[in-house]
Amino acid sequence: MPDVVIVGAGIAGLTAARELVAAGKDVVVAEARDRVGGRVLNARLPGTEQFVEVGGQWIGPGQDRLRRLLDELGLDTYPTYDTGLKVAELGGRTLRYRGRVPRLNPLVLADIAQAQARLDRAARRVPLESPWLAQGAARTDGQTLATWLRRNVRTATGRAFFRLVTEAVWCADPEEISALWAQFYLHSGGGIDSLINTTGGAQQDRVTGGMQGVATAMAAELGERVVLSAPVTEIRWTDDGARVRAGRRQWRAKQVVVAVPPPLAARLRFEPELPAERAQLLQRMPMGWTIKVNAVYDEPFWRQRGLSGQANSDRRMLGTVFDGGRPDGGPAVLVGFLEARHAQVAARMDAEARREAVLDDLAAYFGPDALRPAHYVERDWAAEEYTRGCYGAFATPMTLTRFGQWLRGPVGPLHWAGTETATRWAGYVDGAVESGRRAAAEILGQVES
Amino acid sequence: MPDVVIVGAGIAGLTAARELVAAGKDVVVAEARDRVGGRVLNARLPGTEQFVEVGGQWIGPGQDRLRRLLDELGLDTYPTYDTGLKVAELGGRTLRYRGRVPRLNPLVLADIAQAQARLDRAARRVPLESPWLAQGAARTDGQTLATWLRRNVRTATGRAFFRLVTEAVWCADPEEISALWAQFYLHSGGGIDSLINTTGGAQQDRVTGGMQGVATAMAAELGERVVLSAPVTEIRWTDDGARVRAGRRQWRAKQVVVAVPPPLAARLRFEPELPAERAQLLQRMPMGWTIKVNAVYDEPFWRQRGLSGQANSDRRMLGTVFDGGRPDGGPAVLVGFLEARHAQVAARMDAEARREAVLDDLAAYFGPDALRPAHYVERDWAAEEYTRGCYGAFATPMTLTRFGQWLRGPVGPLHWAGTETATRWAGYVDGAVESGRRAAAEILGQVES
């Protein structure tokens, strides 16, 4: 009988397993898919030894838990290509610019700067361990981020800017997200600039061999403790232990770590049923939606023209693009995101039409060479049974205030992990690492729970 | 092989089954519980032949589909006791009154009247078949009902009134609900007065023998077609049919009706996976939360004192109370609701403390005789695995606009029923009947789908 069964072999579950094994515990990691890594994945390019990353792929400053894990696993990083001009289409204008912000009309710039300062300031006042204790929490949580922005951003272009930021950060509309969740999340990741910047921000670096290496390296250490193709459906528990069922497989254990996103946790059957508050919480944490696209070219033609490969638009389906290659060789890649309602519209198109629309957008940003990629790889995480959305879950209005305490709080022998349960870099790979470590620490009696 | 498998033997599923059988179809109704009726249920009082209703129990004017079904099933109705003074605690005052509204300060009354007229007017403009086509839908759907009320209600007491109405109607906070969903729902049920009134409103009448009789009468007609204790977990489907699995049982059928609330529909496994848009919808339709209490007395002492048994309070846990007995005899019952955050607080108390708190509230409304009931029956629907909330699901901001089309739209051989999918009286028993009929009509080719 293992000490702990961990449900889900994403970064959170694998990290928890690794920590527990290091402390001498016997663990089983039950994974629904036939692979580890969850929302982190390489995709090999057909007929080559090369790959692109179709899931989480960046690490930035302040992501210290992930950084430490990379060091422990012997994985290197390299900088995201961040040289040359960026392209921004905003408020009817197309701008090419260097640095942090495009040269917009000064009134618009002042409007954006003021609203951003206000939002970041409010965010810093939200306690990361207990956002529901923020001053005025109920009032902030009782409105959507859209309502907050409507009150605090005055210019149309300013509003378009924050809508674009919302789509890029949460893959959802500002109308869907609680303003308190948004503030918590911004604080959790160090503020708006920290989240959206490349150098100096969350997109600063990449992992050599791909972020997937974090998962595969941990899984290699864990060996046969990781059981693939074992979708857990039922957990029977008492205060003394649990039985975890996945098809015909079943494990008994003293404790369990559930390390899957909220909408998947909601699908598990618990016997006895979990407290209603936890069920109500999980009904109120939907996932964002992004389709990630990698277009691979023979040459990084945009670099040759002095472009960074970074682009954003408030009027194109492909609203966010980065250079997805190494600065110093390897495949030339543009990596783009169809976010929120753009993902929804794109998912309704047939694959060929979607590809064309994406390449047309890339061509508008970077020139007609974009129309002829050598490889085109897309991934719709919302369509996958064992993910159901991306990047992560967010909280709808009033959810944190009413039910937030149930996000991390253990129930009997049951512990909860996953990036959505993190206090720092919630929604990022780093948050997944934090959550796995914290769940392990709970089990090892190292934190009060 | 049956023609149709129906998942869920609540009112929606049973109605669909009954319609299909009447049209000559072979059906199986798979029900997870060991009883039919879903959110409609009688509870026998220990040591007596008497019962109280612990689920949906009222029928009102305009609920024509339910009325017709009652006629077909030979079930009678009787009026809710609605004689005598009502009690209202609002804005720091306690008022006893007759008629529709308590005698509040004229400024407050004008404020409430104006806001109610505005809300009802906006509601009437929301198309019931497609709320997302309402004028300004995105803007309305992009804010919480709380934001709408903050803009449209000026007095503190007026705001307390609408908060109380929200809790009573949706068992949720106005901060949780999309303003567009609220308007759709109000239109669907004929407006605020129609929803909250007793005589002339949704609480006007009761079913002799209890609303449960609707379910048991239909189940009796269906006989062995209804299979109890068969929790469906998996539906494998193609365009030509489906295999529905419940534990070791499995049925093949040409078509399937899923007639369970959204958070339960989200727990089913579909192979192939449903379109991402439907999954995203179901992540955004949480259930309200109410604990329903029946206190049964030897005598209807409140009637003897000229009180109607109806009470509301903006400061008590038990915010809404009705007389739950027959006007002309039978058990003397006060039926109360712990709604939204009051349910949440109450669920954390131990049973004895909760009972005391409820009885204290009843005593404050109706006098100290309330402290000594002969029977005390409570039901927390949110704690039940196969319900997970009550009365029904609502939509969080932007859900209707982005994903509303997936609420009813069939997918291959899969059809969706349940009161949340209704266009009229969504959330009520009548809406469940509509949804069952509509799903059956889709299968019989009587509606475009």
mmCIF file of C-alpha atoms in Angstrom, chain B residues 178-419:
data_model
loop_
_atom_site.group_PDB
_atom_site.id
_atom_site.type_symbol
_atom_site.label_atom_id
_atom_site.label_comp_id
_atom_site.label_asym_id
_atom_site.label_seq_id
_atom_site.Cartn_x
_atom_site.Cartn_y
_atom_site.Cartn_z
ATOM 1 C CA SER B 178 -24.959 37.760 -14.970
ATOM 2 C CA ALA B 179 -27.384 40.667 -15.286
ATOM 3 C CA LEU B 180 -28.470 39.241 -18.652
ATOM 4 C CA TRP B 181 -29.204 35.833 -17.151
ATOM 5 C CA ALA B 182 -31.233 37.569 -14.418
ATOM 6 C CA GLN B 183 -33.236 39.466 -17.031
ATOM 7 C CA PHE B 184 -33.751 36.359 -19.117
ATOM 8 C CA TYR B 185 -34.941 34.468 -16.047
ATOM 9 C CA LEU B 186 -37.325 37.216 -14.967
ATOM 10 C CA HIS B 187 -38.826 37.356 -18.445
ATOM 11 C CA SER B 188 -39.011 33.589 -18.506
ATOM 12 C CA GLY B 189 -41.122 33.611 -15.328
ATOM 13 C CA GLY B 190 -43.253 36.656 -16.132
ATOM 14 C CA GLY B 191 -41.420 39.309 -14.110
ATOM 15 C CA ILE B 192 -40.487 39.997 -10.517
ATOM 16 C CA ASP B 193 -44.008 40.090 -9.069
ATOM 17 C CA SER B 194 -44.883 36.878 -10.834
ATOM 18 C CA LEU B 195 -41.865 35.173 -9.309
ATOM 19 C CA ILE B 196 -42.177 36.423 -5.744
ATOM 20 C CA ASN B 197 -45.927 36.592 -5.177
ATOM 21 C CA THR B 198 -48.052 33.928 -3.588
ATOM 22 C CA THR B 199 -51.586 34.500 -4.928
ATOM 23 C CA GLY B 200 -51.121 35.555 -8.536
ATOM 24 C CA GLY B 201 -47.506 34.378 -8.525
ATOM 25 C CA ALA B 202 -45.284 31.333 -8.630
ATOM 26 C CA GLN B 203 -46.185 30.268 -5.092
ATOM 27 C CA GLN B 204 -49.950 30.361 -5.666
ATOM 28 C CA ASP B 205 -50.895 26.677 -5.563
ATOM 29 C CA ARG B 206 -49.791 23.289 -4.323
ATOM 30 C CA VAL B 207 -50.334 19.789 -5.623
ATOM 31 C CA THR B 208 -52.532 17.504 -3.553
ATOM 32 C CA GLY B 209 -50.300 14.678 -2.388
ATOM 33 C CA GLY B 210 -47.233 16.767 -3.089
ATOM 34 C CA MET B 211 -45.401 17.760 -6.271
ATOM 35 C CA GLN B 212 -43.629 14.413 -6.009
ATOM 36 C CA GLY B 213 -46.873 12.921 -7.293
ATOM 37 C CA VAL B 214 -46.044 14.313 -10.733
ATOM 38 C CA ALA B 215 -42.887 12.218 -10.811
ATOM 39 C CA THR B 216 -44.323 9.083 -9.240
ATOM 40 C CA ALA B 217 -47.397 9.148 -11.501
ATOM 41 C CA MET B 218 -45.247 9.409 -14.620
ATOM 42 C CA ALA B 219 -42.884 6.736 -13.302
ATOM 43 C CA ALA B 220 -45.834 4.452 -12.623
ATOM 44 C CA GLU B 221 -46.966 4.843 -16.251
ATOM 45 C CA LEU B 222 -43.448 4.100 -17.436
ATOM 46 C CA GLY B 223 -43.099 1.021 -15.234
ATOM 47 C CA GLU B 224 -39.975 -1.009 -15.846
ATOM 48 C CA ARG B 225 -38.694 1.494 -18.343
ATOM 49 C CA VAL B 226 -37.386 3.428 -15.344
ATOM 50 C CA VAL B 227 -34.206 1.855 -13.984
ATOM 51 C CA LEU B 228 -33.223 3.116 -10.531
ATOM 52 C CA SER B 229 -29.773 3.113 -8.906
ATOM 53 C CA ALA B 230 -28.204 3.372 -12.347
ATOM 54 C CA PRO B 231 -25.801 6.328 -12.271
ATOM 55 C CA VAL B 232 -24.752 6.963 -15.852
ATOM 56 C CA THR B 233 -21.061 7.771 -16.169
ATOM 57 C CA GLU B 234 -20.273 7.346 -19.847
ATOM 58 C CA ILE B 235 -21.908 7.924 -23.210
ATOM 59 C CA ARG B 236 -20.193 6.704 -26.363
ATOM 60 C CA TRP B 237 -21.805 8.137 -29.434
ATOM 61 C CA THR B 238 -21.703 8.404 -33.195
ATOM 62 C CA ASP B 239 -24.107 10.176 -35.503
ATOM 63 C CA ASP B 240 -26.116 6.961 -35.649
ATOM 64 C CA GLY B 241 -26.535 6.162 -31.995
ATOM 65 C CA ALA B 242 -25.029 5.832 -28.568
ATOM 66 C CA ARG B 243 -24.026 3.408 -25.857
ATOM 67 C CA VAL B 244 -24.929 4.606 -22.377
ATOM 68 C CA ARG B 245 -23.117 3.046 -19.444
ATOM 69 C CA ALA B 246 -24.186 2.968 -15.798
ATOM 70 C CA GLY B 247 -21.899 0.720 -13.760
ATOM 71 C CA ARG B 248 -22.258 -2.786 -15.195
ATOM 72 C CA ARG B 249 -25.371 -1.848 -17.097
ATOM 73 C CA GLN B 250 -25.187 -0.648 -20.657
ATOM 74 C CA TRP B 251 -27.779 0.314 -23.231
ATOM 75 C CA ARG B 252 -27.538 1.011 -26.919
ATOM 76 C CA ALA B 253 -30.002 3.498 -28.335
ATOM 77 C CA LYS B 254 -30.557 5.630 -31.384
ATOM 78 C CA GLN B 255 -30.777 8.782 -29.320
ATOM 79 C CA VAL B 256 -30.110 10.026 -25.810
ATOM 80 C CA VAL B 257 -31.718 12.713 -23.662
ATOM 81 C CA VAL B 258 -29.486 14.042 -20.900
ATOM 82 C CA ALA B 259 -31.911 15.461 -18.337
ATOM 83 C CA VAL B 260 -29.709 16.463 -15.418
ATOM 84 C CA PRO B 261 -28.559 19.910 -14.212
ATOM 85 C CA PRO B 262 -25.470 21.450 -15.866
ATOM 86 C CA PRO B 263 -22.917 20.558 -13.136
ATOM 87 C CA LEU B 264 -24.010 16.914 -13.346
ATOM 88 C CA ALA B 265 -23.998 16.904 -17.141
ATOM 89 C CA ALA B 266 -20.406 18.151 -16.880
ATOM 90 C CA ARG B 267 -19.463 15.002 -14.977
ATOM 91 C CA LEU B 268 -20.491 12.595 -17.721
ATOM 92 C CA ARG B 269 -17.793 11.167 -19.926
ATOM 93 C CA PHE B 270 -18.499 11.456 -23.625
ATOM 94 C CA GLU B 271 -16.607 9.505 -26.248
ATOM 95 C CA PRO B 272 -15.884 11.290 -28.521
ATOM 96 C CA GLU B 273 -15.546 14.344 -26.318
ATOM 97 C CA LEU B 274 -18.221 17.012 -26.822
ATOM 98 C CA PRO B 275 -17.328 20.258 -28.592
ATOM 99 C CA ALA B 276 -15.245 22.544 -26.402
ATOM 100 C CA GLU B 277 -17.989 25.158 -26.451
ATOM 101 C CA ARG B 278 -20.371 22.865 -24.591
ATOM 102 C CA ALA B 279 -17.675 21.964 -22.046
ATOM 103 C CA GLN B 280 -16.906 25.645 -21.529
ATOM 104 C CA LEU B 281 -20.622 26.400 -21.077
ATOM 105 C CA LEU B 282 -20.998 23.761 -18.394
ATOM 106 C CA GLN B 283 -17.978 25.179 -16.549
ATOM 107 C CA ARG B 284 -19.903 28.473 -16.272
ATOM 108 C CA MET B 285 -23.323 27.421 -14.946
ATOM 109 C CA PRO B 286 -23.093 26.882 -11.193
ATOM 110 C CA MET B 287 -26.014 25.944 -8.987
ATOM 111 C CA GLY B 288 -27.575 28.118 -6.322
ATOM 112 C CA TRP B 289 -27.661 26.853 -2.759
ATOM 113 C CA THR B 290 -30.622 26.621 -0.445
ATOM 114 C CA ILE B 291 -31.367 24.532 2.610
ATOM 115 C CA LYS B 292 -35.104 24.020 2.843
ATOM 116 C CA VAL B 293 -36.634 23.669 6.267
ATOM 117 C CA ASN B 294 -40.069 22.374 7.240
ATOM 118 C CA ALA B 295 -41.173 22.964 10.838
ATOM 119 C CA VAL B 296 -44.386 21.103 11.656
ATOM 120 C CA TYR B 297 -46.589 22.110 14.588
ATOM 121 C CA ASP B 298 -49.642 20.754 16.345
ATOM 122 C CA GLU B 299 -51.526 23.938 15.548
ATOM 123 C CA PRO B 300 -51.100 26.695 12.943
ATOM 124 C CA PHE B 301 -50.654 29.186 15.765
ATOM 125 C CA TRP B 302 -49.644 31.987 13.404
ATOM 126 C CA ARG B 303 -52.951 31.738 11.560
ATOM 127 C CA GLN B 304 -54.772 32.047 14.845
ATOM 128 C CA ARG B 305 -52.930 35.313 15.385
ATOM 129 C CA GLY B 306 -53.849 36.721 12.007
ATOM 130 C CA LEU B 307 -50.495 35.999 10.395
ATOM 131 C CA SER B 308 -50.106 34.484 6.947
ATOM 132 C CA GLY B 309 -46.984 32.540 7.772
ATOM 133 C CA GLN B 310 -45.144 34.537 5.103
ATOM 134 C CA ALA B 311 -42.050 36.377 6.217
ATOM 135 C CA ASN B 312 -38.900 37.880 4.729
ATOM 136 C CA SER B 313 -35.894 39.421 6.329
ATOM 137 C CA ASP B 314 -32.726 41.106 5.160
ATOM 138 C CA ARG B 315 -31.009 40.323 8.460
ATOM 139 C CA ARG B 316 -32.007 36.798 9.410
ATOM 140 C CA MET B 317 -30.523 33.532 8.266
ATOM 141 C CA LEU B 318 -33.986 32.224 7.443
ATOM 142 C CA GLY B 319 -34.737 34.918 4.890
ATOM 143 C CA THR B 320 -37.926 33.543 3.356
ATOM 144 C CA VAL B 321 -40.840 31.708 4.988
ATOM 145 C CA PHE B 322 -44.252 30.537 3.779
ATOM 146 C CA ASP B 323 -47.155 28.663 5.300
ATOM 147 C CA GLY B 324 -46.573 25.136 4.082
ATOM 148 C CA GLY B 325 -49.873 23.594 5.152
ATOM 149 C CA ARG B 326 -53.248 23.210 3.512
ATOM 150 C CA PRO B 327 -55.629 26.095 4.119
ATOM 151 C CA ASP B 328 -58.197 23.643 5.460
ATOM 152 C CA GLY B 329 -56.467 21.157 7.725
ATOM 153 C CA GLY B 330 -53.652 18.658 7.634
ATOM 154 C CA PRO B 331 -50.302 19.338 9.277
ATOM 155 C CA ALA B 332 -49.488 22.903 10.331
ATOM 156 C CA VAL B 333 -46.253 23.720 8.552
ATOM 157 C CA LEU B 334 -43.904 26.642 8.259
ATOM 158 C CA VAL B 335 -41.577 26.172 5.297
ATOM 159 C CA GLY B 336 -38.453 28.294 5.230
ATOM 160 C CA PHE B 337 -35.369 28.756 3.128
ATOM 161 C CA LEU B 338 -31.760 29.349 4.113
ATOM 162 C CA GLU B 339 -30.572 30.929 0.915
ATOM 163 C CA ALA B 340 -27.211 31.631 -0.722
ATOM 164 C CA ARG B 341 -24.599 32.665 1.889
ATOM 165 C CA HIS B 342 -27.073 31.886 4.652
ATOM 166 C CA ALA B 343 -27.136 28.278 3.464
ATOM 167 C CA GLN B 344 -23.368 28.298 3.448
ATOM 168 C CA VAL B 345 -23.132 29.600 7.016
ATOM 169 C CA ALA B 346 -25.862 27.238 8.170
ATOM 170 C CA ALA B 347 -24.175 24.221 6.585
ATOM 171 C CA ARG B 348 -21.096 24.869 8.732
ATOM 172 C CA MET B 349 -23.132 24.695 11.957
ATOM 173 C CA ASP B 350 -23.865 21.416 13.639
ATOM 174 C CA ALA B 351 -27.394 20.170 13.116
ATOM 175 C CA GLU B 352 -28.620 21.072 16.578
ATOM 176 C CA ALA B 353 -27.286 24.637 16.428
ATOM 177 C CA ARG B 354 -28.759 25.110 12.973
ATOM 178 C CA ARG B 355 -32.173 23.885 14.147
ATOM 179 C CA GLU B 356 -32.049 26.304 17.059
ATOM 180 C CA ALA B 357 -31.083 29.215 14.848
ATOM 181 C CA VAL B 358 -33.902 28.440 12.427
ATOM 182 C CA LEU B 359 -36.472 28.106 15.198
ATOM 183 C CA ASP B 360 -35.265 31.343 16.773
ATOM 184 C CA ASP B 361 -35.875 33.089 13.462
ATOM 185 C CA LEU B 362 -39.329 31.545 13.186
ATOM 186 C CA ALA B 363 -40.101 32.660 16.751
ATOM 187 C CA ALA B 364 -39.001 36.188 15.915
ATOM 188 C CA TYR B 365 -41.390 36.231 12.959
ATOM 189 C CA PHE B 366 -44.368 34.427 14.475
ATOM 190 C CA GLY B 367 -43.980 34.162 18.250
ATOM 191 C CA PRO B 368 -42.471 31.755 20.769
ATOM 192 C CA ASP B 369 -44.779 28.859 19.847
ATOM 193 C CA ALA B 370 -42.473 28.396 16.877
ATOM 194 C CA LEU B 371 -39.760 27.104 19.213
ATOM 195 C CA ARG B 372 -41.504 23.769 19.803
ATOM 196 C CA PRO B 373 -42.262 22.016 16.533
ATOM 197 C CA ALA B 374 -43.566 18.468 16.525
ATOM 198 C CA HIS B 375 -41.301 17.709 13.544
ATOM 199 C CA TYR B 376 -38.343 19.479 12.025
ATOM 200 C CA VAL B 377 -37.194 18.426 8.546
ATOM 201 C CA GLU B 378 -34.351 20.016 6.609
ATOM 202 C CA ARG B 379 -32.829 19.299 3.235
ATOM 203 C CA ASP B 380 -29.527 20.575 1.893
ATOM 204 C CA TRP B 381 -29.669 19.910 -1.835
ATOM 205 C CA ALA B 382 -26.157 21.219 -2.426
ATOM 206 C CA ALA B 383 -24.763 18.391 -0.298
ATOM 207 C CA GLU B 384 -26.327 15.726 -2.499
ATOM 208 C CA GLU B 385 -24.133 14.120 -5.087
ATOM 209 C CA TYR B 386 -26.898 13.849 -7.657
ATOM 210 C CA THR B 387 -28.164 17.429 -7.345
ATOM 211 C CA ARG B 388 -25.308 19.668 -6.080
ATOM 212 C CA GLY B 389 -27.378 22.784 -5.555
ATOM 213 C CA CYS B 390 -30.817 24.280 -5.680
ATOM 214 C CA TYR B 391 -33.129 25.516 -6.995
ATOM 215 C CA GLY B 392 -31.202 25.490 -10.225
ATOM 216 C CA ALA B 393 -28.186 26.606 -12.196
ATOM 217 C CA PHE B 394 -27.572 30.177 -13.263
ATOM 218 C CA ALA B 395 -25.164 31.695 -15.750
ATOM 219 C CA THR B 396 -22.130 33.696 -14.676
ATOM 220 C CA PRO B 397 -21.291 36.891 -16.597
ATOM 221 C CA MET B 398 -20.783 36.546 -20.369
ATOM 222 C CA THR B 399 -21.760 32.884 -20.386
ATOM 223 C CA LEU B 400 -25.078 33.295 -22.212
ATOM 224 C CA THR B 401 -23.561 35.603 -24.801
ATOM 225 C CA ARG B 402 -20.558 33.404 -25.520
ATOM 226 C CA PHE B 403 -21.925 29.907 -24.977
ATOM 227 C CA GLY B 404 -25.726 30.128 -24.587
ATOM 228 C CA GLN B 405 -26.376 28.486 -27.939
ATOM 229 C CA TRP B 406 -24.946 25.248 -26.572
ATOM 230 C CA LEU B 407 -27.443 25.010 -23.726
ATOM 231 C CA ARG B 408 -30.132 23.339 -25.850
ATOM 232 C CA GLY B 409 -28.509 22.628 -29.186
ATOM 233 C CA PRO B 410 -28.354 18.858 -29.830
ATOM 234 C CA VAL B 411 -25.013 17.223 -30.597
ATOM 235 C CA GLY B 412 -25.393 14.246 -32.927
ATOM 236 C CA PRO B 413 -27.838 11.866 -31.211
ATOM 237 C CA LEU B 414 -27.569 13.741 -27.886
ATOM 238 C CA HIS B 415 -30.367 15.999 -26.647
ATOM 239 C CA TRP B 416 -30.431 18.196 -23.565
ATOM 240 C CA ALA B 417 -33.269 18.654 -21.106
ATOM 241 C CA GLY B 418 -33.646 19.981 -17.562
ATOM 242 C CA THR B 419 -35.332 23.136 -16.322
#
